[in-house]
C-alpha cells in the first residue's frame, strides 16, 4: 500500500513529502528510503536523459556531473554513460588525426581515462599506421640492431612486427 502511494507521486517535492510522512512503524526506515530512491530515479530519469543528450562535449557532461548531488544515483549513472560515449567519440576523432605510428603510440599510452574502448581505438590506429610504415622502415635498416629496435617498438600482434622480424633474419 505504501509503495503504491509512492508510485502515485509525480514530482520530487511530492515524493519528499511522502517520505517524511510515511509510516516508519509499518515498513521500517530502510524500506521507506529504498522505495523513495527507486521512485525518485523514475521521476528524474526522463529529464536526465534529455539533459545528457544535449551535452556535446566531455566538459559539458562533466559540468552536469559536478552539479548533480551524489544522492541522485540514477541521474549520475545516465550522465556517466553519456560521458563515456563522448570520450569514445573524441578518441575516434583524435586517433584519426594521427599520421604516424609514433603519434598513435603516444596517444595510446597517454590515455588517462582507463576506458577499454578508448584504448582499443588508439591501439587499432597505432597498429594501422605501424603496418603501413613497416615496409619502408624495414627497407632502410642497414644493421640487425636497427631492425631489432623497430621490432621491439612495433605493436604486438601486428604485421609490422613480422616485417621487422623478417628483416632481422635477412640482415643476420
PDB file of C-alpha atoms in Angstrom:
ATOM      1  CA  UNK A   1       0.000   0.000   0.000  1.00  0.00           C
ATOM      2  CA  UNK A   2       2.741   2.431   0.955  1.00  0.00           C
ATOM      3  CA  UNK A   3       4.638   1.566  -2.233  1.00  0.00           C
ATOM      4  CA  UNK A   4       1.503   2.395  -4.266  1.00  0.00           C
ATOM      5  CA  UNK A   5       1.300   5.813  -2.618  1.00  0.00           C
ATOM      6  CA  UNK A   6       4.897   6.485  -3.618  1.00  0.00           C
ATOM      7  CA  UNK A   7       4.109   5.420  -7.203  1.00  0.00           C
ATOM      8  CA  UNK A   8       1.293   7.980  -7.347  1.00  0.00           C
ATOM      9  CA  UNK A   9       3.655  10.885  -6.733  1.00  0.00           C
ATOM     10  CA  UNK A  10       4.720  12.708  -9.858  1.00  0.00           C
ATOM     11  CA  UNK A  11       7.351  15.186  -8.721  1.00  0.00           C
ATOM     12  CA  UNK A  12      10.328  15.299  -6.421  1.00  0.00           C
ATOM     13  CA  UNK A  13       8.626  17.574  -3.855  1.00  0.00           C
ATOM     14  CA  UNK A  14       5.580  15.283  -3.523  1.00  0.00           C
ATOM     15  CA  UNK A  15       7.848  12.294  -3.130  1.00  0.00           C
ATOM     16  CA  UNK A  16       9.905  14.021  -0.436  1.00  0.00           C
ATOM     17  CA  UNK A  17       6.681  14.845   1.408  1.00  0.00           C
ATOM     18  CA  UNK A  18       5.591  11.195   1.108  1.00  0.00           C
ATOM     19  CA  UNK A  19       8.920  10.046   2.566  1.00  0.00           C
ATOM     20  CA  UNK A  20       8.607  12.409   5.517  1.00  0.00           C
ATOM     21  CA  UNK A  21       5.066  11.228   6.363  1.00  0.00           C
ATOM     22  CA  UNK A  22       5.377   7.503   5.527  1.00  0.00           C
ATOM     23  CA  UNK A  23       4.559   5.142   8.414  1.00  0.00           C
ATOM     24  CA  UNK A  24       8.004   4.066   9.636  1.00  0.00           C
ATOM     25  CA  UNK A  25       6.457   1.576  12.078  1.00  0.00           C
ATOM     26  CA  UNK A  26       4.843  -0.343   9.188  1.00  0.00           C
ATOM     27  CA  UNK A  27       7.808  -0.564   6.831  1.00  0.00           C
ATOM     28  CA  UNK A  28      10.937   0.483   8.614  1.00  0.00           C
ATOM     29  CA  UNK A  29      13.084   3.443   7.664  1.00  0.00           C
ATOM     30  CA  UNK A  30      15.374   1.449   5.339  1.00  0.00           C
ATOM     31  CA  UNK A  31      12.458   0.183   3.231  1.00  0.00           C
ATOM     32  CA  UNK A  32      10.962   3.670   3.010  1.00  0.00           C
ATOM     33  CA  UNK A  33      14.325   5.041   1.883  1.00  0.00           C
ATOM     34  CA  UNK A  34      14.672   2.266  -0.742  1.00  0.00           C
ATOM     35  CA  UNK A  35      11.190   2.966  -2.146  1.00  0.00           C
ATOM     36  CA  UNK A  36      11.902   6.705  -2.117  1.00  0.00           C
ATOM     37  CA  UNK A  37      15.183   6.373  -4.033  1.00  0.00           C
ATOM     38  CA  UNK A  38      13.710   3.997  -6.627  1.00  0.00           C
ATOM     39  CA  UNK A  39      10.747   6.277  -7.300  1.00  0.00           C
ATOM     40  CA  UNK A  40      12.972   9.363  -7.358  1.00  0.00           C
ATOM     41  CA  UNK A  41      15.108   7.763 -10.071  1.00  0.00           C
ATOM     42  CA  UNK A  42      11.933   7.000 -12.058  1.00  0.00           C
ATOM     43  CA  UNK A  43      10.754  10.615 -11.771  1.00  0.00           C
ATOM     44  CA  UNK A  44      14.117  12.149 -12.705  1.00  0.00           C
ATOM     45  CA  UNK A  45      15.085   9.646 -15.441  1.00  0.00           C
ATOM     46  CA  UNK A  46      13.369  11.374 -18.434  1.00  0.00           C
ATOM     47  CA  UNK A  47      14.888  14.763 -17.602  1.00  0.00           C
ATOM     48  CA  UNK A  48      18.328  13.261 -17.106  1.00  0.00           C
ATOM     49  CA  UNK A  49      18.204  11.520 -20.490  1.00  0.00           C
ATOM     50  CA  UNK A  50      17.314  14.788 -22.240  1.00  0.00           C
ATOM     51  CA  UNK A  51      19.962  16.765 -20.342  1.00  0.00           C
ATOM     52  CA  UNK A  52      22.632  14.172 -21.155  1.00  0.00           C
ATOM     53  CA  UNK A  53      21.674  14.067 -24.831  1.00  0.00           C
ATOM     54  CA  UNK A  54      22.080  17.838 -25.160  1.00  0.00           C
ATOM     55  CA  UNK A  55      25.706  17.650 -23.991  1.00  0.00           C
ATOM     56  CA  UNK A  56      28.052  17.716 -26.963  1.00  0.00           C
ATOM     57  CA  UNK A  57      31.420  17.692 -25.178  1.00  0.00           C
ATOM     58  CA  UNK A  58      33.021  15.822 -22.304  1.00  0.00           C
ATOM     59  CA  UNK A  59      33.306  19.146 -20.466  1.00  0.00           C
ATOM     60  CA  UNK A  60      29.553  19.754 -20.742  1.00  0.00           C
ATOM     61  CA  UNK A  61      28.643  16.400 -19.219  1.00  0.00           C
ATOM     62  CA  UNK A  62      31.327  16.666 -16.543  1.00  0.00           C
ATOM     63  CA  UNK A  63      29.793  20.007 -15.572  1.00  0.00           C
ATOM     64  CA  UNK A  64      26.439  18.291 -15.087  1.00  0.00           C
ATOM     65  CA  UNK A  65      28.077  15.540 -13.052  1.00  0.00           C
ATOM     66  CA  UNK A  66      29.738  18.100 -10.792  1.00  0.00           C
ATOM     67  CA  UNK A  67      26.447  19.902 -10.174  1.00  0.00           C
ATOM     68  CA  UNK A  68      24.454  16.719  -9.520  1.00  0.00           C
ATOM     69  CA  UNK A  69      24.137  15.633  -5.913  1.00  0.00           C
ATOM     70  CA  UNK A  70      25.575  12.179  -5.159  1.00  0.00           C
ATOM     71  CA  UNK A  71      22.123  11.296  -3.819  1.00  0.00           C
ATOM     72  CA  UNK A  72      20.753  11.142  -7.378  1.00  0.00           C
ATOM     73  CA  UNK A  73      22.419   7.858  -8.349  1.00  0.00           C
ATOM     74  CA  UNK A  74      20.195   7.152 -11.364  1.00  0.00           C
ATOM     75  CA  UNK A  75      20.785  10.592 -12.825  1.00  0.00           C
ATOM     76  CA  UNK A  76      24.541  10.303 -12.280  1.00  0.00           C
ATOM     77  CA  UNK A  77      24.540   6.894 -13.969  1.00  0.00           C
ATOM     78  CA  UNK A  78      22.897   8.358 -17.088  1.00  0.00           C
ATOM     79  CA  UNK A  79      25.388  11.225 -17.131  1.00  0.00           C
ATOM     80  CA  UNK A  80      28.254   8.768 -16.667  1.00  0.00           C
ATOM     81  CA  UNK A  81      27.104   6.689 -19.636  1.00  0.00           C
ATOM     82  CA  UNK A  82      26.883   9.809 -21.810  1.00  0.00           C
ATOM     83  CA  UNK A  83      30.344  10.896 -20.637  1.00  0.00           C
ATOM     84  CA  UNK A  84      31.752   7.537 -21.745  1.00  0.00           C
ATOM     85  CA  UNK A  85      30.047   7.877 -25.163  1.00  0.00           C
ATOM     86  CA  UNK A  86      31.538  11.348 -25.646  1.00  0.00           C
ATOM     87  CA  UNK A  87      35.012  10.222 -24.576  1.00  0.00           C
ATOM     88  CA  UNK A  88      34.938   7.336 -27.070  1.00  0.00           C
ATOM     89  CA  UNK A  89      33.721   9.634 -29.866  1.00  0.00           C
ATOM     90  CA  UNK A  90      36.508  12.076 -29.019  1.00  0.00           C
ATOM     91  CA  UNK A  91      39.044   9.221 -29.098  1.00  0.00           C
ATOM     92  CA  UNK A  92      37.936   8.188 -32.589  1.00  0.00           C
ATOM     93  CA  UNK A  93      38.467  11.746 -33.830  1.00  0.00           C
ATOM     94  CA  UNK A  94      41.858  12.082 -32.114  1.00  0.00           C
ATOM     95  CA  UNK A  95      43.056   8.728 -33.441  1.00  0.00           C
ATOM     96  CA  UNK A  96      42.018   9.533 -37.000  1.00  0.00           C
ATOM     97  CA  UNK A  97      44.096  12.724 -36.982  1.00  0.00           C
ATOM     98  CA  UNK A  98      47.326  10.905 -36.079  1.00  0.00           C
ATOM     99  CA  UNK A  99      49.533  10.396 -39.121  1.00  0.00           C
ATOM    100  CA  UNK A 100      52.465   8.400 -37.730  1.00  0.00           C
ATOM    101  CA  UNK A 101      52.725   5.285 -35.608  1.00  0.00           C
ATOM    102  CA  UNK A 102      54.773   7.220 -33.032  1.00  0.00           C
ATOM    103  CA  UNK A 103      51.967   9.766 -32.594  1.00  0.00           C
ATOM    104  CA  UNK A 104      49.396   6.981 -32.271  1.00  0.00           C
ATOM    105  CA  UNK A 105      51.575   5.066 -29.803  1.00  0.00           C
ATOM    106  CA  UNK A 106      51.980   8.183 -27.656  1.00  0.00           C
ATOM    107  CA  UNK A 107      48.229   8.768 -27.755  1.00  0.00           C
ATOM    108  CA  UNK A 108      47.555   5.212 -26.611  1.00  0.00           C
ATOM    109  CA  UNK A 109      49.947   5.323 -23.687  1.00  0.00           C
ATOM    110  CA  UNK A 110      48.838   8.784 -22.569  1.00  0.00           C
ATOM    111  CA  UNK A 111      45.183   7.693 -22.357  1.00  0.00           C
ATOM    112  CA  UNK A 112      44.181   8.785 -18.866  1.00  0.00           C
ATOM    113  CA  UNK A 113      40.542   7.695 -18.941  1.00  0.00           C
ATOM    114  CA  UNK A 114      41.005   3.984 -18.284  1.00  0.00           C
ATOM    115  CA  UNK A 115      38.186   3.114 -20.681  1.00  0.00           C
ATOM    116  CA  UNK A 116      38.922  -0.099 -22.581  1.00  0.00           C
ATOM    117  CA  UNK A 117      37.064   1.053 -25.706  1.00  0.00           C
ATOM    118  CA  UNK A 118      39.253   4.160 -25.911  1.00  0.00           C
ATOM    119  CA  UNK A 119      42.382   2.051 -25.522  1.00  0.00           C
ATOM    120  CA  UNK A 120      41.158  -0.225 -28.312  1.00  0.00           C
ATOM    121  CA  UNK A 121      40.554   2.728 -30.670  1.00  0.00           C
ATOM    122  CA  UNK A 122      44.053   4.078 -30.023  1.00  0.00           C
ATOM    123  CA  UNK A 123      45.684   0.642 -30.295  1.00  0.00           C
ATOM    124  CA  UNK A 124      43.957  -0.103 -33.604  1.00  0.00           C
ATOM    125  CA  UNK A 125      45.141   3.207 -35.063  1.00  0.00           C
ATOM    126  CA  UNK A 126      48.680   2.547 -33.835  1.00  0.00           C
ATOM    127  CA  UNK A 127      48.670  -0.895 -35.490  1.00  0.00           C
ATOM    128  CA  UNK A 128      47.190   0.501 -38.710  1.00  0.00           C
ATOM    129  CA  UNK A 129      49.882   3.164 -39.001  1.00  0.00           C
ATOM    130  CA  UNK A 130      52.710   0.840 -37.924  1.00  0.00           C
ATOM    131  CA  UNK A 131      51.695  -1.708 -40.561  1.00  0.00           C
ATOM    132  CA  UNK A 132      51.630   0.990 -43.251  1.00  0.00           C
ATOM    133  CA  UNK A 133      55.079   2.304 -42.295  1.00  0.00           C
ATOM    134  CA  UNK A 134      56.805  -1.054 -41.752  1.00  0.00           C
ATOM    135  CA  UNK A 135      57.889  -1.976 -45.312  1.00  0.00           C
ATOM    136  CA  UNK A 136      59.605   1.371 -45.913  1.00  0.00           C
ATOM    137  CA  UNK A 137      61.227   1.478 -42.465  1.00  0.00           C
ATOM    138  CA  UNK A 138      62.440  -2.127 -42.728  1.00  0.00           C
ATOM    139  CA  UNK A 139      63.992  -1.443 -46.128  1.00  0.00           C
ATOM    140  CA  UNK A 140      66.125   1.366 -44.670  1.00  0.00           C
ATOM    141  CA  UNK A 141      67.627  -0.830 -41.924  1.00  0.00           C
ATOM    142  CA  UNK A 142      71.322  -1.497 -42.555  1.00  0.00           C
ATOM    143  CA  UNK A 143      72.065  -3.464 -39.372  1.00  0.00           C
ATOM    144  CA  UNK A 144      70.382  -6.130 -37.289  1.00  0.00           C
ATOM    145  CA  UNK A 145      70.352  -3.688 -34.352  1.00  0.00           C
ATOM    146  CA  UNK A 146      68.270  -1.145 -36.274  1.00  0.00           C
ATOM    147  CA  UNK A 147      65.780  -3.820 -37.316  1.00  0.00           C
ATOM    148  CA  UNK A 148      65.629  -5.231 -33.765  1.00  0.00           C
ATOM    149  CA  UNK A 149      64.815  -1.805 -32.342  1.00  0.00           C
ATOM    150  CA  UNK A 150      61.943  -1.436 -34.798  1.00  0.00           C
ATOM    151  CA  UNK A 151      60.812  -4.977 -33.959  1.00  0.00           C
ATOM    152  CA  UNK A 152      60.645  -4.247 -30.219  1.00  0.00           C
ATOM    153  CA  UNK A 153      58.891  -0.904 -30.752  1.00  0.00           C
ATOM    154  CA  UNK A 154      56.200  -2.377 -33.034  1.00  0.00           C
ATOM    155  CA  UNK A 155      52.807  -3.239 -31.537  1.00  0.00           C
ATOM    156  CA  UNK A 156      52.365  -6.883 -30.548  1.00  0.00           C
ATOM    157  CA  UNK A 157      50.275  -8.883 -32.986  1.00  0.00           C
ATOM    158  CA  UNK A 158      50.876  -6.503 -35.877  1.00  0.00           C
ATOM    159  CA  UNK A 159      52.144  -7.220 -39.378  1.00  0.00           C
ATOM    160  CA  UNK A 160      54.838  -4.633 -38.708  1.00  0.00           C
ATOM    161  CA  UNK A 161      56.365  -6.858 -36.038  1.00  0.00           C
ATOM    162  CA  UNK A 162      56.592  -9.744 -38.530  1.00  0.00           C
ATOM    163  CA  UNK A 163      58.091  -7.489 -41.219  1.00  0.00           C
ATOM    164  CA  UNK A 164      60.827  -6.307 -38.834  1.00  0.00           C
ATOM    165  CA  UNK A 165      61.470  -9.856 -37.652  1.00  0.00           C
ATOM    166  CA  UNK A 166      61.910 -10.962 -41.263  1.00  0.00           C
ATOM    167  CA  UNK A 167      64.286  -8.033 -41.891  1.00  0.00           C
ATOM    168  CA  UNK A 168      66.358  -9.068 -38.851  1.00  0.00           C
ATOM    169  CA  UNK A 169      66.705 -12.562 -40.321  1.00  0.00           C
ATOM    170  CA  UNK A 170      67.719 -11.110 -43.708  1.00  0.00           C
ATOM    171  CA  UNK A 171      70.425  -8.957 -42.153  1.00  0.00           C
ATOM    172  CA  UNK A 172      71.689 -11.698 -39.873  1.00  0.00           C
TER     173      UNK A 172
END
